[in-house]
Amino acid sequence: MRKADVQSIAGGALLALAALGLAAGLTACRTAKYPEGLYAEVATNKGLIVLKLDLERVPMTVANFVGLAEGTIANTATAPGRPFFDGTQWHRVVPGHVIQCGMGPGGAEGPGYEFPNEIVSGPGLDHGRAGVLGMANGGPHTNGSQWYITLGDRSYLDGDYTVFGEVAAGLDVVNAVAQGDDVVSVRIVRVGQAAGAFRPSTASFQAMVEAAKAGVVKADAERRAREDEYVRTAWPAAVRDEGGFESVVLTEGRGEAPRPGAVVTAVYTGTAPLHGKSFVSTADEGKPYWAGTPAEPFGLTVGTPRVNPGFDAAIARMKKGEKRVVIVRPEQGYTANGFYARQRPGEKRFVLSPHTLLVYEIEVLDIVPAKR
């Protein structure tokens, strides 16, 4: 071997060692900034946001986020190994509410898969302040790649959306983000043994998801059993109608049930007994939750959707003067989406969670036949 070759090899080795030393130094500098834990550095065109990820309490959701950020979880929106969030945008910004991102490159809505909610109770795992990191979804157990950071107290989201971290630094940047701003990159920083060992893969993440799905099936069966037990105990005379609801007639009506197009005038109250809520009363100015509901009777045109499928179907079966208790199962009520009342300044937003059993007491005051 020529001397020049030896010198060249030696020089290359020195350069390689220097590069390794520089990389190690950068890593050391990076991790020295943070206490032990798992972090995400979100670089935006407005500055840097540092997120602390709750690895211990919300591992599945954190695995999804880290795996997408580092390109170690297979998805349909990016090529293998490509960081999912790099080069995307904050596609939704609602002042006072949230900033949201996580649509894939090219505008993909998600990663091509969904996974269950991972809602855990505990200190810091609520929406009661600005800087909370949570998963966006289109209903229970439809999480994918989109995530948000709260801009204020959004406590009404508790129980329906997974919280998996918080802003550790850069809340001023969060407040400065505008819709369409860039997510330049998302880099994961590991400090400590537990964080260092956390390396999600497609296989490890999928195992978590399958276990969580089994838990969802079990919880859903338990919820249905609680509903059945409540109906059997509280309303043993309830009869199921072909419209999907169950009811007990308290006062018989007279005449015929309304035909499509007829206008029915009624008063009613609504409760969510398994949640301990009374949520509407037309006879008492909408109290206790819908204080703006007029005290006067409620009007509904048969055949036109108005409240929810179960309520609307029950009204269509009732006669003038009739009074009924109507039990609306979640599938005929607000389903997996729940109900979110309008936000009113200075008031806590009223929410009916997904899969809520509803019980109405309805009295039909008048029926005006449809015009021919």
Tab-separated table of C-alpha atoms in Angstrom:
chain	number	residue	atom	x	y	z
A	1	MET	CA	0.000	0.000	0.000
A	2	ARG	CA	1.332	3.435	-0.913
A	3	LYS	CA	2.079	6.018	1.753
A	4	ALA	CA	-0.446	8.356	0.161
A	5	ASP	CA	-3.084	5.675	0.526
A	6	VAL	CA	-2.187	5.173	4.184
A	7	GLN	CA	-2.347	8.906	4.779
A	8	SER	CA	-5.676	9.103	2.944
A	9	ILE	CA	-7.143	6.257	5.012
A	10	ALA	CA	-5.835	7.772	8.222
A	11	GLY	CA	-7.250	11.138	7.279
A	12	GLY	CA	-10.604	9.596	6.461
A	13	ALA	CA	-10.650	7.768	9.769
A	14	LEU	CA	-9.926	10.993	11.607
A	15	LEU	CA	-12.727	12.752	9.736
A	16	ALA	CA	-15.125	9.913	10.556
A	17	LEU	CA	-14.152	10.022	14.218
A	18	ALA	CA	-14.593	13.777	14.222
A	19	ALA	CA	-18.038	13.428	12.674
A	20	LEU	CA	-19.015	10.825	15.247
A	21	GLY	CA	-17.721	13.062	17.998
A	22	LEU	CA	-19.691	16.006	16.620
A	23	ALA	CA	-22.866	13.906	16.418
A	24	ALA	CA	-22.336	12.648	19.950
A	25	GLY	CA	-21.711	16.182	21.098
A	26	LEU	CA	-24.886	17.425	19.429
A	27	THR	CA	-26.863	14.598	21.026
A	28	ALA	CA	-25.343	15.342	24.411
A	29	CYS	CA	-26.150	19.042	24.045
A	30	ARG	CA	-29.668	18.217	22.978
A	31	THR	CA	-30.435	15.828	25.820
A	32	ALA	CA	-28.716	17.990	28.415
A	33	LYS	CA	-31.462	20.572	27.919
A	34	TYR	CA	-34.220	18.305	29.218
A	35	PRO	CA	-34.977	16.279	32.343
A	36	GLU	CA	-35.390	12.530	31.928
A	37	GLY	CA	-38.212	11.659	29.569
A	38	LEU	CA	-39.336	11.498	25.957
A	39	TYR	CA	-39.656	14.714	23.954
A	40	ALA	CA	-40.553	15.935	20.487
A	41	GLU	CA	-38.950	19.043	19.026
A	42	VAL	CA	-41.431	20.525	16.559
A	43	ALA	CA	-39.697	23.023	14.301
A	44	THR	CA	-42.087	25.521	12.693
A	45	ASN	CA	-41.609	28.650	10.620
A	46	LYS	CA	-42.590	30.589	13.767
A	47	GLY	CA	-40.054	28.894	16.049
A	48	LEU	CA	-39.537	25.745	18.113
A	49	ILE	CA	-42.188	23.936	20.165
A	50	VAL	CA	-40.992	21.260	22.595
A	51	LEU	CA	-43.501	18.571	23.564
A	52	LYS	CA	-43.109	16.220	26.520
A	53	LEU	CA	-44.675	12.866	25.662
A	54	ASP	CA	-46.316	10.792	28.409
A	55	LEU	CA	-44.670	7.484	27.618
A	56	GLU	CA	-45.529	5.775	30.904
A	57	ARG	CA	-49.268	6.455	31.060
A	58	VAL	CA	-50.239	6.663	27.370
A	59	PRO	CA	-47.794	4.301	25.616
A	60	MET	CA	-49.857	3.284	22.575
A	61	THR	CA	-50.647	6.838	21.484
A	62	VAL	CA	-47.070	7.937	22.125
A	63	ALA	CA	-45.817	4.952	20.104
A	64	ASN	CA	-48.001	6.039	17.197
A	65	PHE	CA	-46.711	9.617	17.357
A	66	VAL	CA	-43.049	8.622	17.681
A	67	GLY	CA	-43.295	5.908	15.035
A	68	LEU	CA	-44.848	8.291	12.517
A	69	ALA	CA	-42.388	11.067	13.386
A	70	GLU	CA	-39.415	8.758	12.827
A	71	GLY	CA	-40.863	6.749	9.951
A	72	THR	CA	-40.769	3.407	11.780
A	73	ILE	CA	-44.492	2.601	11.532
A	74	ALA	CA	-45.877	1.548	8.157
A	75	ASN	CA	-48.594	3.784	6.735
A	76	THR	CA	-50.212	4.520	3.392
A	77	ALA	CA	-49.249	8.205	3.187
A	78	THR	CA	-45.437	8.038	3.204
A	79	ALA	CA	-42.669	5.786	1.974
A	80	PRO	CA	-41.009	3.452	4.511
A	81	GLY	CA	-38.567	5.322	6.719
A	82	ARG	CA	-39.852	8.774	5.797
A	83	PRO	CA	-40.820	11.046	8.713
A	84	PHE	CA	-44.577	11.553	8.459
A	85	PHE	CA	-44.915	15.069	9.868
A	86	ASP	CA	-41.947	16.775	8.188
A	87	GLY	CA	-42.953	19.335	5.585
A	88	THR	CA	-46.638	19.387	6.567
A	89	GLN	CA	-48.783	22.272	7.814
A	90	TRP	CA	-50.913	23.415	10.698
A	91	HIS	CA	-54.079	22.817	8.712
A	92	ARG	CA	-56.551	23.928	11.399
A	93	VAL	CA	-56.193	26.848	13.802
A	94	VAL	CA	-59.177	27.972	15.879
A	95	PRO	CA	-58.333	30.978	18.095
A	96	GLY	CA	-58.834	30.186	21.767
A	97	HIS	CA	-59.393	26.506	20.961
A	98	VAL	CA	-56.603	24.501	19.284
A	99	ILE	CA	-53.893	24.423	16.660
A	100	GLN	CA	-53.985	21.142	14.736
A	101	CYS	CA	-51.727	19.307	12.312
A	102	GLY	CA	-50.918	15.755	11.258
A	103	MET	CA	-52.361	15.510	7.782
A	104	GLY	CA	-49.853	13.563	5.730
A	105	PRO	CA	-47.753	14.798	2.833
A	106	GLY	CA	-49.927	15.625	-0.133
A	107	GLY	CA	-52.936	16.290	2.096
A	108	ALA	CA	-53.612	12.699	3.203
A	109	GLU	CA	-56.258	12.748	5.952
A	110	GLY	CA	-54.452	10.101	7.947
A	111	PRO	CA	-52.003	7.195	7.917
A	112	GLY	CA	-54.387	4.600	6.501
A	113	TYR	CA	-55.213	3.011	9.846
A	114	GLU	CA	-57.121	3.883	13.017
A	115	PHE	CA	-56.542	2.976	16.642
A	116	PRO	CA	-58.618	3.208	19.833
A	117	ASN	CA	-58.771	6.037	22.323
A	118	GLU	CA	-56.355	5.711	25.233
A	119	ILE	CA	-58.062	7.949	27.762
A	120	VAL	CA	-56.417	7.814	31.170
A	121	SER	CA	-57.279	9.713	34.341
A	122	GLY	CA	-54.498	11.358	36.284
A	123	PRO	CA	-52.724	14.638	36.991
A	124	GLY	CA	-52.063	16.550	33.787
A	125	LEU	CA	-54.126	14.233	31.581
A	126	ASP	CA	-56.971	16.684	31.070
A	127	HIS	CA	-57.801	19.607	28.802
A	128	GLY	CA	-58.031	22.210	31.551
A	129	ARG	CA	-55.304	24.546	30.300
A	130	ALA	CA	-53.371	25.777	27.287
A	131	GLY	CA	-50.539	23.611	25.987
A	132	VAL	CA	-52.219	20.205	26.229
A	133	LEU	CA	-51.253	17.710	23.502
A	134	GLY	CA	-54.087	15.484	22.283
A	135	MET	CA	-55.227	13.277	19.412
A	136	ALA	CA	-57.867	14.524	16.989
A	137	ASN	CA	-60.486	12.006	15.909
A	138	GLY	CA	-63.731	11.658	14.003
A	139	GLY	CA	-65.460	9.792	16.825
A	140	PRO	CA	-64.443	7.220	19.423
A	141	HIS	CA	-61.523	4.988	18.457
A	142	THR	CA	-60.779	6.680	15.115
A	143	ASN	CA	-57.367	8.112	15.989
A	144	GLY	CA	-54.792	8.282	13.223
A	145	SER	CA	-52.106	10.901	12.669
A	146	GLN	CA	-53.766	14.240	13.438
A	147	TRP	CA	-52.965	15.909	16.760
A	148	TYR	CA	-53.614	19.250	18.411
A	149	ILE	CA	-52.365	21.618	21.091
A	150	THR	CA	-54.933	23.497	23.169
A	151	LEU	CA	-54.961	27.293	23.329
A	152	GLY	CA	-56.962	27.495	26.554
A	153	ASP	CA	-59.179	25.558	28.935
A	154	ARG	CA	-61.059	23.001	26.798
A	155	SER	CA	-62.253	20.793	29.657
A	156	TYR	CA	-65.350	19.722	27.733
A	157	LEU	CA	-63.071	17.564	25.560
A	158	ASP	CA	-62.180	15.373	28.544
A	159	GLY	CA	-63.266	11.776	28.156
A	160	ASP	CA	-63.652	11.938	24.385
A	161	TYR	CA	-60.109	12.745	23.221
A	162	THR	CA	-56.784	11.211	24.225
A	163	VAL	CA	-54.288	13.456	26.003
A	164	PHE	CA	-50.725	12.159	25.579
A	165	GLY	CA	-48.432	15.026	26.507
A	166	GLU	CA	-47.985	18.740	26.948
A	167	VAL	CA	-45.922	21.682	25.782
A	168	ALA	CA	-42.640	21.776	27.709
A	169	ALA	CA	-41.333	24.912	25.962
A	170	GLY	CA	-42.489	27.253	23.217
A	171	LEU	CA	-46.038	28.089	24.278
A	172	ASP	CA	-45.438	31.556	22.823
A	173	VAL	CA	-44.782	29.871	19.480
A	174	VAL	CA	-47.980	27.836	19.840
A	175	ASN	CA	-49.925	31.069	20.321
A	176	ALA	CA	-48.250	32.606	17.254
A	177	VAL	CA	-49.056	29.742	14.860
A	178	ALA	CA	-51.527	30.636	12.110
A	179	GLN	CA	-53.444	28.319	9.804
A	180	GLY	CA	-51.211	27.267	6.935
A	181	ASP	CA	-47.954	27.716	8.869
A	182	ASP	CA	-45.295	25.075	8.322
A	183	VAL	CA	-44.325	22.070	10.390
A	184	VAL	CA	-40.726	21.944	9.193
A	185	SER	CA	-39.739	18.854	11.153
A	186	VAL	CA	-40.533	16.761	14.220
A	187	ARG	CA	-37.531	15.222	15.973
A	188	ILE	CA	-37.746	12.824	18.913
A	189	VAL	CA	-35.359	13.358	21.831
A	190	ARG	CA	-34.773	10.557	24.333
A	191	VAL	CA	-33.364	11.248	27.791
A	192	GLY	CA	-32.824	8.339	30.178
A	193	GLN	CA	-33.000	4.566	29.933
A	194	ALA	CA	-36.765	4.134	29.492
A	195	ALA	CA	-36.991	6.735	26.744
A	196	GLY	CA	-33.841	5.395	25.102
A	197	ALA	CA	-35.313	1.902	24.921
A	198	PHE	CA	-38.616	3.099	23.455
A	199	ARG	CA	-38.309	2.323	19.730
A	200	PRO	CA	-41.768	1.626	18.297
A	201	SER	CA	-42.084	-0.524	15.191
A	202	THR	CA	-45.038	-1.559	13.081
A	203	ALA	CA	-45.184	-4.902	14.899
A	204	SER	CA	-44.932	-3.520	18.438
A	205	PHE	CA	-47.488	-0.804	17.735
A	206	GLN	CA	-49.909	-3.259	16.132
A	207	ALA	CA	-49.698	-5.501	19.203
A	208	MET	CA	-50.706	-2.545	21.382
A	209	VAL	CA	-53.597	-1.717	19.057
A	210	GLU	CA	-54.969	-5.269	19.035
A	211	ALA	CA	-54.908	-5.388	22.840
A	212	ALA	CA	-56.674	-2.026	23.002
A	213	LYS	CA	-59.342	-3.143	20.519
A	214	ALA	CA	-60.107	-6.160	22.696
A	215	GLY	CA	-60.536	-3.767	25.607
A	216	VAL	CA	-62.949	-1.646	23.577
A	217	VAL	CA	-65.108	-4.681	22.755
A	218	LYS	CA	-65.239	-5.626	26.433
A	219	ALA	CA	-66.067	-2.072	27.545
A	220	ASP	CA	-68.805	-1.791	24.912
A	221	ALA	CA	-70.408	-5.029	26.107
A	222	GLU	CA	-70.287	-3.774	29.700
A	223	ARG	CA	-71.895	-0.473	28.665
A	224	ARG	CA	-74.740	-2.272	26.907
A	225	ALA	CA	-75.274	-4.469	29.958
A	226	ARG	CA	-75.545	-1.366	32.166
A	227	GLU	CA	-78.100	0.133	29.777
A	228	ASP	CA	-80.180	-3.050	29.753
A	229	GLU	CA	-80.100	-3.281	33.540
A	230	TYR	CA	-81.160	0.359	33.893
A	231	VAL	CA	-84.119	-0.049	31.506
A	232	ARG	CA	-85.245	-3.297	33.164
A	233	THR	CA	-85.074	-1.730	36.614
A	234	ALA	CA	-86.337	1.802	35.990
A	235	TRP	CA	-88.879	1.109	33.217
A	236	PRO	CA	-89.897	-2.567	33.337
A	237	ALA	CA	-93.023	-1.878	31.258
A	238	ALA	CA	-91.049	-0.301	28.399
A	239	VAL	CA	-91.937	-1.643	24.950
A	240	ARG	CA	-89.559	-1.537	21.998
A	241	ASP	CA	-90.946	0.139	18.877
A	242	GLU	CA	-89.992	-0.740	15.318
A	243	GLY	CA	-88.548	2.785	15.141
A	244	GLY	CA	-85.766	1.627	17.471
A	245	PHE	CA	-86.775	3.434	20.656
A	246	GLU	CA	-88.452	2.029	23.790
A	247	SER	CA	-91.302	3.765	25.575
A	248	VAL	CA	-93.907	3.712	28.307
A	249	VAL	CA	-97.237	5.479	27.705
A	250	LEU	CA	-98.121	7.578	30.756
A	251	THR	CA	-101.264	9.229	29.358
A	252	GLU	CA	-103.217	7.946	26.376
A	253	GLY	CA	-103.786	10.368	23.514
A	254	ARG	CA	-106.734	10.786	21.202
A	255	GLY	CA	-107.221	10.761	17.470
A	256	GLU	CA	-104.602	9.591	15.009
A	257	ALA	CA	-100.841	9.788	14.998
A	258	PRO	CA	-99.469	12.548	12.735
A	259	ARG	CA	-98.688	11.916	9.103
A	260	PRO	CA	-95.499	13.152	7.387
A	261	GLY	CA	-95.574	16.934	7.042
A	262	ALA	CA	-97.782	17.479	10.102
A	263	VAL	CA	-96.537	19.964	12.694
A	264	VAL	CA	-96.427	18.573	16.234
A	265	THR	CA	-96.273	20.903	19.233
A	266	ALA	CA	-94.874	19.357	22.404
A	267	VAL	CA	-93.123	19.977	25.698
A	268	TYR	CA	-90.427	17.625	26.927
A	269	THR	CA	-87.582	17.014	29.337
A	270	GLY	CA	-84.402	15.101	28.607
A	271	THR	CA	-82.069	13.243	30.933
A	272	ALA	CA	-78.939	11.130	30.634
A	273	PRO	CA	-79.548	8.928	33.690
A	274	LEU	CA	-76.364	6.878	33.538
A	275	HIS	CA	-74.357	10.114	33.488
A	276	GLY	CA	-76.443	11.842	36.148
A	277	LYS	CA	-77.469	14.688	33.833
A	278	SER	CA	-80.733	16.495	33.182
A	279	PHE	CA	-79.975	18.363	30.002
A	280	VAL	CA	-83.078	20.074	28.661
A	281	SER	CA	-86.601	21.108	29.654
A	282	THR	CA	-88.858	23.133	27.373
A	283	ALA	CA	-91.211	23.700	30.290
A	284	ASP	CA	-88.603	25.440	32.440
A	285	GLU	CA	-86.707	27.705	30.049
A	286	GLY	CA	-84.378	24.910	29.092
A	287	LYS	CA	-82.879	24.582	32.551
A	288	PRO	CA	-80.586	23.301	33.901
A	289	TYR	CA	-78.249	23.127	30.908
A	290	TRP	CA	-79.892	24.847	27.959
A	291	ALA	CA	-80.855	28.095	29.618
A	292	GLY	CA	-81.574	29.740	26.286
A	293	THR	CA	-84.262	27.276	25.251
A	294	PRO	CA	-87.591	29.138	25.086
A	295	ALA	CA	-90.188	28.173	27.685
A	296	GLU	CA	-92.853	27.922	25.010
A	297	PRO	CA	-93.638	24.502	23.486
A	298	PHE	CA	-91.418	22.907	20.908
A	299	GLY	CA	-92.473	22.485	17.268
A	300	LEU	CA	-91.472	19.637	14.981
A	301	THR	CA	-92.475	18.747	11.424
A	302	VAL	CA	-92.941	14.993	11.092
A	303	GLY	CA	-90.530	13.537	8.566
A	304	THR	CA	-87.996	16.352	8.946
A	305	PRO	CA	-84.977	15.495	11.158
A	306	ARG	CA	-84.966	17.713	14.225
A	307	VAL	CA	-83.559	16.311	17.468
A	308	ASN	CA	-82.206	12.790	16.929
A	309	PRO	CA	-83.568	9.680	15.153
A	310	GLY	CA	-85.067	8.110	18.289
A	311	PHE	CA	-86.791	11.281	19.490
A	312	ASP	CA	-88.113	12.122	16.019
A	313	ALA	CA	-89.462	8.587	15.518
A	314	ALA	CA	-91.240	8.669	18.889
A	315	ILE	CA	-92.960	11.996	18.172
A	316	ALA	CA	-94.247	10.546	14.906
A	317	ARG	CA	-95.995	7.738	16.838
A	318	MET	CA	-97.711	9.926	19.445
A	319	LYS	CA	-101.270	11.288	19.425
A	320	LYS	CA	-102.634	14.597	20.644
A	321	GLY	CA	-102.684	14.730	24.446
A	322	GLU	CA	-100.420	11.712	24.776
A	323	LYS	CA	-97.596	11.646	27.287
A	324	ARG	CA	-94.759	9.123	27.100
A	325	VAL	CA	-91.403	8.255	28.562
A	326	VAL	CA	-89.155	7.566	25.581
A	327	ILE	CA	-85.872	5.693	26.000
A	328	VAL	CA	-83.388	6.358	23.215
A	329	ARG	CA	-80.414	4.031	22.966
A	330	PRO	CA	-77.115	5.558	21.789
A	331	GLU	CA	-77.517	4.090	18.302
A	332	GLN	CA	-80.758	6.076	17.885
A	333	GLY	CA	-79.515	9.134	19.790
A	334	TYR	CA	-76.240	10.961	19.297
A	335	THR	CA	-74.382	7.737	18.372
A	336	ALA	CA	-70.592	7.691	18.497
A	337	ASN	CA	-70.322	11.418	17.860
A	338	GLY	CA	-72.003	12.737	20.992
A	339	PHE	CA	-73.540	16.190	21.212
A	340	TYR	CA	-71.694	19.483	21.660
A	341	ALA	CA	-73.829	22.508	22.509
A	342	ARG	CA	-72.819	25.934	21.288
A	343	GLN	CA	-70.082	27.593	23.290
A	344	ARG	CA	-71.375	30.511	25.339
A	345	PRO	CA	-69.048	33.173	26.751
A	346	GLY	CA	-68.380	32.625	30.422
A	347	GLU	CA	-70.171	29.262	30.530
A	348	LYS	CA	-68.873	25.717	30.541
A	349	ARG	CA	-69.726	24.079	27.232
A	350	PHE	CA	-72.397	21.407	27.565
A	351	VAL	CA	-71.521	18.014	26.112
A	352	LEU	CA	-73.292	14.673	25.818
A	353	SER	CA	-70.560	12.086	25.451
A	354	PRO	CA	-70.653	9.499	22.662
A	355	HIS	CA	-72.778	6.420	23.393
A	356	THR	CA	-75.046	8.173	25.903
A	357	LEU	CA	-78.421	6.612	26.793
A	358	LEU	CA	-81.158	9.284	26.707
A	359	VAL	CA	-84.534	9.330	28.453
A	360	TYR	CA	-87.200	11.845	27.418
A	361	GLU	CA	-90.594	12.619	28.876
A	362	ILE	CA	-92.676	14.003	26.006
A	363	GLU	CA	-96.194	15.429	25.981
A	364	VAL	CA	-97.875	16.235	22.656
A	365	LEU	CA	-100.025	19.358	22.966
A	366	ASP	CA	-101.289	19.711	19.417
A	367	ILE	CA	-101.028	18.293	15.916
A	368	VAL	CA	-101.639	20.415	12.826
A	369	PRO	CA	-102.118	18.200	9.767
A	370	ALA	CA	-99.958	18.795	6.722
A	371	LYS	CA	-101.386	21.128	4.113
A	372	ARG	CA	-102.673	19.298	1.088
